XYZ file of C-alpha atoms in Angstrom:
344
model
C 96.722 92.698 119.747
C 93.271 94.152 118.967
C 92.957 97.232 116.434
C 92.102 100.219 118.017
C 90.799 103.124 115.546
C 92.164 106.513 115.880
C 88.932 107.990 115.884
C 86.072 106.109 117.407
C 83.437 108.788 117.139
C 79.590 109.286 117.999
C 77.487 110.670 115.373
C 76.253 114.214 116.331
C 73.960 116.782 114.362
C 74.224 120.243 115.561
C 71.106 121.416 116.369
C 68.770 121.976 119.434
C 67.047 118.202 119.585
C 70.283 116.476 119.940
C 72.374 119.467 121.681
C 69.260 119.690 124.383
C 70.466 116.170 126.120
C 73.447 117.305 127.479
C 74.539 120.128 130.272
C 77.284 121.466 128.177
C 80.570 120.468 126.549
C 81.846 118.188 129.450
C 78.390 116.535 130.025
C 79.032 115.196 125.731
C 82.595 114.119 126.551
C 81.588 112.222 129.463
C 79.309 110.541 127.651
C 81.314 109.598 124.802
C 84.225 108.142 127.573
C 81.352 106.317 129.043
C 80.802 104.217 125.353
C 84.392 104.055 124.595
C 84.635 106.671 122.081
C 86.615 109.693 122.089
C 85.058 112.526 120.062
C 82.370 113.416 117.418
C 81.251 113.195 114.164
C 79.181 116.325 113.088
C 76.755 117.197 110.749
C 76.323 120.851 110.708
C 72.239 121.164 110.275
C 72.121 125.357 110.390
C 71.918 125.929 114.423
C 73.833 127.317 117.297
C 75.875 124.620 119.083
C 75.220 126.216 121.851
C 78.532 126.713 122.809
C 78.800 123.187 123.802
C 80.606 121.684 121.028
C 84.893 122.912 120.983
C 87.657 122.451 117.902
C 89.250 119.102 120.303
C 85.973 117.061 120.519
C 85.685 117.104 116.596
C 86.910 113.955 114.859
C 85.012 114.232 111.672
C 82.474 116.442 109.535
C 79.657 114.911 107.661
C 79.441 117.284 104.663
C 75.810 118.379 103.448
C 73.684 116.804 101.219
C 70.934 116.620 98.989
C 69.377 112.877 98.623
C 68.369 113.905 94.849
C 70.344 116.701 93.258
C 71.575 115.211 89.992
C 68.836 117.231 88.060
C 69.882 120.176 89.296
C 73.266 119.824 89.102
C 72.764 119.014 85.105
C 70.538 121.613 84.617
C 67.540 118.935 83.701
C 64.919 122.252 85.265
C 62.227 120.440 83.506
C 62.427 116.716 85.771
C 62.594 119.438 88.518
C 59.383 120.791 87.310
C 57.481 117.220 87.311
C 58.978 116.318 91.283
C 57.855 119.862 92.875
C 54.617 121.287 93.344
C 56.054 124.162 90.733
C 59.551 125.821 89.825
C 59.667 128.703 92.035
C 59.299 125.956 95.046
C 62.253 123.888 93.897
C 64.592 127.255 93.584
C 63.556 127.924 96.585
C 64.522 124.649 97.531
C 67.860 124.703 96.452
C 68.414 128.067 96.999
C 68.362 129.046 93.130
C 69.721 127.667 90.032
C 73.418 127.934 90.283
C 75.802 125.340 90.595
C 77.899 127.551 92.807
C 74.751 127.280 95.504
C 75.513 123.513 95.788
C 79.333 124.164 95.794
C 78.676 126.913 98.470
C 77.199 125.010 101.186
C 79.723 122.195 101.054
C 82.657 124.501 100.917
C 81.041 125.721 104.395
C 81.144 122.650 105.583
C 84.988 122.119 104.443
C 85.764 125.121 105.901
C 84.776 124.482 109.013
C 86.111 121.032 109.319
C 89.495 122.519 108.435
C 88.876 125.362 111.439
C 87.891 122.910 113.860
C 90.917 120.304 112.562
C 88.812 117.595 111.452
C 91.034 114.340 110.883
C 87.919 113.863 107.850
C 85.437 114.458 106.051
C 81.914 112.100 104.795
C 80.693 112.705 101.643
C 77.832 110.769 99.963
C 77.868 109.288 96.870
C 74.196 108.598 95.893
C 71.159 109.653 94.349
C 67.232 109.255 94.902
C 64.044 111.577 94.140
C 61.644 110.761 96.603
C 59.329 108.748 94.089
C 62.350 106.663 93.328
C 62.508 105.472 96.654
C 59.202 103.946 96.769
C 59.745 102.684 93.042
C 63.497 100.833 93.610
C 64.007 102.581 89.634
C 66.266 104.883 88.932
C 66.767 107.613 86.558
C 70.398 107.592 86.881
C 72.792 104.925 87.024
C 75.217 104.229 89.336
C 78.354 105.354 87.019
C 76.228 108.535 86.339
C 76.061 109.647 89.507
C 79.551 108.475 90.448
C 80.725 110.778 87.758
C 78.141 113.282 88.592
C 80.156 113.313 92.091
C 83.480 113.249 91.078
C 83.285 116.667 88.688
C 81.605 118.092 92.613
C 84.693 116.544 94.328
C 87.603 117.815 92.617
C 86.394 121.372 92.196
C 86.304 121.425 95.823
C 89.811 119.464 95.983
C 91.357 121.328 92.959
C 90.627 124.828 94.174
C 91.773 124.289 97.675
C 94.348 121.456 99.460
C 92.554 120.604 102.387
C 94.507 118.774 105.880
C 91.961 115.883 106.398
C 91.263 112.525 104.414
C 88.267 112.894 101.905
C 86.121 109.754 102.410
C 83.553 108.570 100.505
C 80.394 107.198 101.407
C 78.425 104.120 100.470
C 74.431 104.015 99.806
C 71.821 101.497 98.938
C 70.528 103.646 96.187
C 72.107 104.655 92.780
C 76.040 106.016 93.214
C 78.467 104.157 95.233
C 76.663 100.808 96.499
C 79.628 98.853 96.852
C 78.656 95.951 94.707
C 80.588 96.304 91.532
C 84.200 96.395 92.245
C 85.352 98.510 88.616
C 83.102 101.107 89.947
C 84.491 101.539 93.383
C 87.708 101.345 91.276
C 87.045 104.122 89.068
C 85.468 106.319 92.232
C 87.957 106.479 94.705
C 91.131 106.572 91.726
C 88.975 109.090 90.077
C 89.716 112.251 93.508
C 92.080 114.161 92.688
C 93.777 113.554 96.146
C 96.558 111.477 98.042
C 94.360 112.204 100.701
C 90.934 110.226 100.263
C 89.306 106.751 101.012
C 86.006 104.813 101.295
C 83.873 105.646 104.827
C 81.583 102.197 104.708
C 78.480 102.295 106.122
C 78.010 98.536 106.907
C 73.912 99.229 107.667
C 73.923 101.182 104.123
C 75.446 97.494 102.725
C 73.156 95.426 103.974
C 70.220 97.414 102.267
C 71.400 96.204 99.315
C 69.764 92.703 100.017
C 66.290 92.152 101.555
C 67.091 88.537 102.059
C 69.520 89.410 105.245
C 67.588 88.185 108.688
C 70.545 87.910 111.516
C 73.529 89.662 112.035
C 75.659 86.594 110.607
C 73.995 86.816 107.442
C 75.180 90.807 107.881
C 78.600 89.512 108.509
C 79.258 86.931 105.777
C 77.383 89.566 103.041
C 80.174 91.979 103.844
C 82.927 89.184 103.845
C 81.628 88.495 100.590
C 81.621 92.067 99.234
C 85.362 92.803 100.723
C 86.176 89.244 98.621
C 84.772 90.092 95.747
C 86.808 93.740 95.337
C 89.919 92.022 96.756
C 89.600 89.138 93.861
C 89.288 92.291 91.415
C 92.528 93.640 92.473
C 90.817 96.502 94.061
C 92.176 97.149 97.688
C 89.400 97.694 99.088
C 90.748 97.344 102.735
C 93.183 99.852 102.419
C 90.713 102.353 100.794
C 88.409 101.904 103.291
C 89.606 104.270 106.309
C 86.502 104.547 108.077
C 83.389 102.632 108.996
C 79.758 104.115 110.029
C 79.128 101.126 112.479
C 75.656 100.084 112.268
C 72.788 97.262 111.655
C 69.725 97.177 109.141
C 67.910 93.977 108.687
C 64.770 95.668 107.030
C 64.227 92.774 104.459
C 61.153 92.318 105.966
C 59.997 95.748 105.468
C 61.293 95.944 101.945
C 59.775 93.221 100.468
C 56.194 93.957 102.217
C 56.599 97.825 100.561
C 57.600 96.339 97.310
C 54.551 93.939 96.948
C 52.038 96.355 98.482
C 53.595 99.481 95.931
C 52.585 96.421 93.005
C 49.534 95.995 94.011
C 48.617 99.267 94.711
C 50.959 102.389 93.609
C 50.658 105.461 94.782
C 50.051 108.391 92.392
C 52.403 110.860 93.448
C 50.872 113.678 91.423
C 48.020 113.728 93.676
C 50.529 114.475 96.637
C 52.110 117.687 97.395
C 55.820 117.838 97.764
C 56.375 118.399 101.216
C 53.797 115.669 102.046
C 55.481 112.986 100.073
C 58.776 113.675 101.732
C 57.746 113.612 105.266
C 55.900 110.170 103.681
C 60.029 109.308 101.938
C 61.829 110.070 104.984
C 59.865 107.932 107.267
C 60.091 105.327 104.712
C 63.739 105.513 104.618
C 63.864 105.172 107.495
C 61.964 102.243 107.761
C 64.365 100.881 105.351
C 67.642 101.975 107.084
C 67.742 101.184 110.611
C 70.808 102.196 112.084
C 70.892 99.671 114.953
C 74.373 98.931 116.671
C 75.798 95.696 114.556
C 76.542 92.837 117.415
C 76.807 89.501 116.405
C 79.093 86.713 115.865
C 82.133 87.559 113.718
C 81.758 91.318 113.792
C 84.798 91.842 115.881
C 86.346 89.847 113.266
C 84.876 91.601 110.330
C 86.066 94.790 111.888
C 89.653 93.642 112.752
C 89.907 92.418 108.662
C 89.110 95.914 107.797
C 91.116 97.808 110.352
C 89.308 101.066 110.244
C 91.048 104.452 111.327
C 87.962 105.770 112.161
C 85.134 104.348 113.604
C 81.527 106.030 114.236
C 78.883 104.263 116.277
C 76.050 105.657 114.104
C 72.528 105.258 115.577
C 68.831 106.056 115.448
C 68.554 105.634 119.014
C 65.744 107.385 120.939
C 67.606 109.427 123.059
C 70.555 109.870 124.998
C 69.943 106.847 127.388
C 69.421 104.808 124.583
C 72.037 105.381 122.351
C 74.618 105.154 125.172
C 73.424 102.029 125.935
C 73.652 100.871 122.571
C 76.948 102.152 121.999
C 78.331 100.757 125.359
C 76.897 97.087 123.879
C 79.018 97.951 121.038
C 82.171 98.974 122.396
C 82.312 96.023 124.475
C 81.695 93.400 121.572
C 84.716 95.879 120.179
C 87.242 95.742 123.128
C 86.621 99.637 123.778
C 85.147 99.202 126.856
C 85.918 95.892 129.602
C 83.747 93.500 128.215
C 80.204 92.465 129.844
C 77.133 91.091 129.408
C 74.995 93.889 127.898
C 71.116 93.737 126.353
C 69.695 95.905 123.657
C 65.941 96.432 123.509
């Protein structure tokens, strides 16, 4: 008998661009029927929801997040001072110079998933200033910011016991990549709760290699990673409660970037902050696709794993798109009666 996950959710971020495709709250649970999924996975991004979004169609809270915050959670003011255009702009950034600023925002965020009775919560595990993300070198390394995390996770777990799993999420970049098995060891035994796991994003995996091209070389890579923790004694499988559900093959892209930044690198102190990251965030996104994963062997991959939660999380462009997408998806899964489907 197939594995059906608990949750099988569509990733949602509150705020008028996505809100704005639907009529109201029954128009977004239509919808997710329609793909085979039964609720939502929010990230909370500041906005009304418009009344459209109720406690029941909540499955799971992606917590807030900084993609490079290590500096200023160690108090290094003067790396700060070299990445922004000056200081005042990077406390105004962050909001100021207190820890508690950081710890503020994500206790909002655990608050509310315990209001709304969230069955979990996504937190990430990485870190990347935006010139490290052209450069592929890292200040940090990956037990760094692993430990980095874990003093942020238990004084959010120690201080309060919260009723939904705390999952951990996977990136490409330095923190939790998934790709040495002592450190995923030493992460998830590390929270100071009975409560936590692993939430994998299989498109955040496959970043790790530019040498990827089809969704079977996707497939076996992830085989291979799930091996190679398993012949570590680390259980990876049962640590791993969730899945973000999603394809990047962007080897291509990678390697092109990589040669071009050799032959010609940019000098970032000639660009202003705000430039270079609307330049970072379209290259990340270059890099990290978030295409639904269909192939052969990923029904297989996913029944090894046996997720409780799945989200079908795309960059689709718009609502007809990503339904279609996630119909494809559910279908390959056994959520929905299977047919033939195509994905532009």
């Amino acid at each position: 008998m197939k594995h059906l996950p608990e949750c099988r959710s569509m990733n949602f971020s509150i705020y008028a661009g996505m809100l704005d495709r639907y009529k109201d709250s029954d128009d977004i649970r239509q919808s997710c029927r329609q793909c085979g999924l039964n609720g939502l996975e929010v990230i909370l991004a500041g906005e009304s929801d418009q009344g459209k979004i109720f406690p029941d169609m909540v499955n799971g809270v992606h917590l807030y997040f900084h993609i490079f915050w290590m500096d200023f959670w160690l108090g290094h003011y003067d790396r700060l001072d070299e990445e922004f255009d000056s200081r005042q702009q990077w406390i105004d950034y962050y909001g100021g110079t207190d820890r508690e600023i950081y710890l503020d925002c994500l206790r909002k965020d655990l608050r509310y998933a315990e209001e709304v009775g969230a069955k979990y919560v996504v937190f990430h595990v990485s870190e990347v200033t935006l010139r490290e993300s052209y450069t592929f070198q890292y200040r940090y390394t990956n037990e760094e910011v692993i430990d980095a995390s874990l003093e942020i996770i238990n004084t959010l777990l120690d201080e309060h016991e919260y009723p939904f799993d705390f999952l951990v999420e996977n990136l490409w970049w330095s923190g939790l990549d998934m790709k040495t098995p002592e450190l995923t060891r030493k992460l998830v035994e590390g929270i100071h709760s009975d409560r936590k796991g692993i939430m994998l994003d299989t498109g955040h995996y496959m970043n790790t290699s530019s040498e990827l091209k089809t969704p079977e070389d996707a497939v076996a890579c992830l085989h291979d990673m799930l091996d190679a923790h398993e012949a570590a004694g680390v259980p990876v499988t049962e640590w791993i409660k969730g899945l973000h559900l999603q394809m990047s093959l962007s080897g291509e892209y990678v390697r092109k970037q990589k040669k071009e930044w050799k032959e010609n690198p940019m000098d970032f102190a000639q660009i202003p902050f705000y430039e270079l990251y609307r330049m970072a965030y379209s290259h990340a996104c270059s890099i990290d696709l978030h295409k639904p994963f269909l192939g052969e062997g990923v029904k297989e991959l996913i029944e090894r794993i046996r997720p409780r939660y799945v989200t079908f999380e795309y960059s689709a462009d718009g609502r007809e798109e990503y339904e279609r997408w996630a119909k494809a998806q559910s279908e390959l899964l056994g959520y929905l009666p299977e047919k033939k489907s195509e994905i532009g």
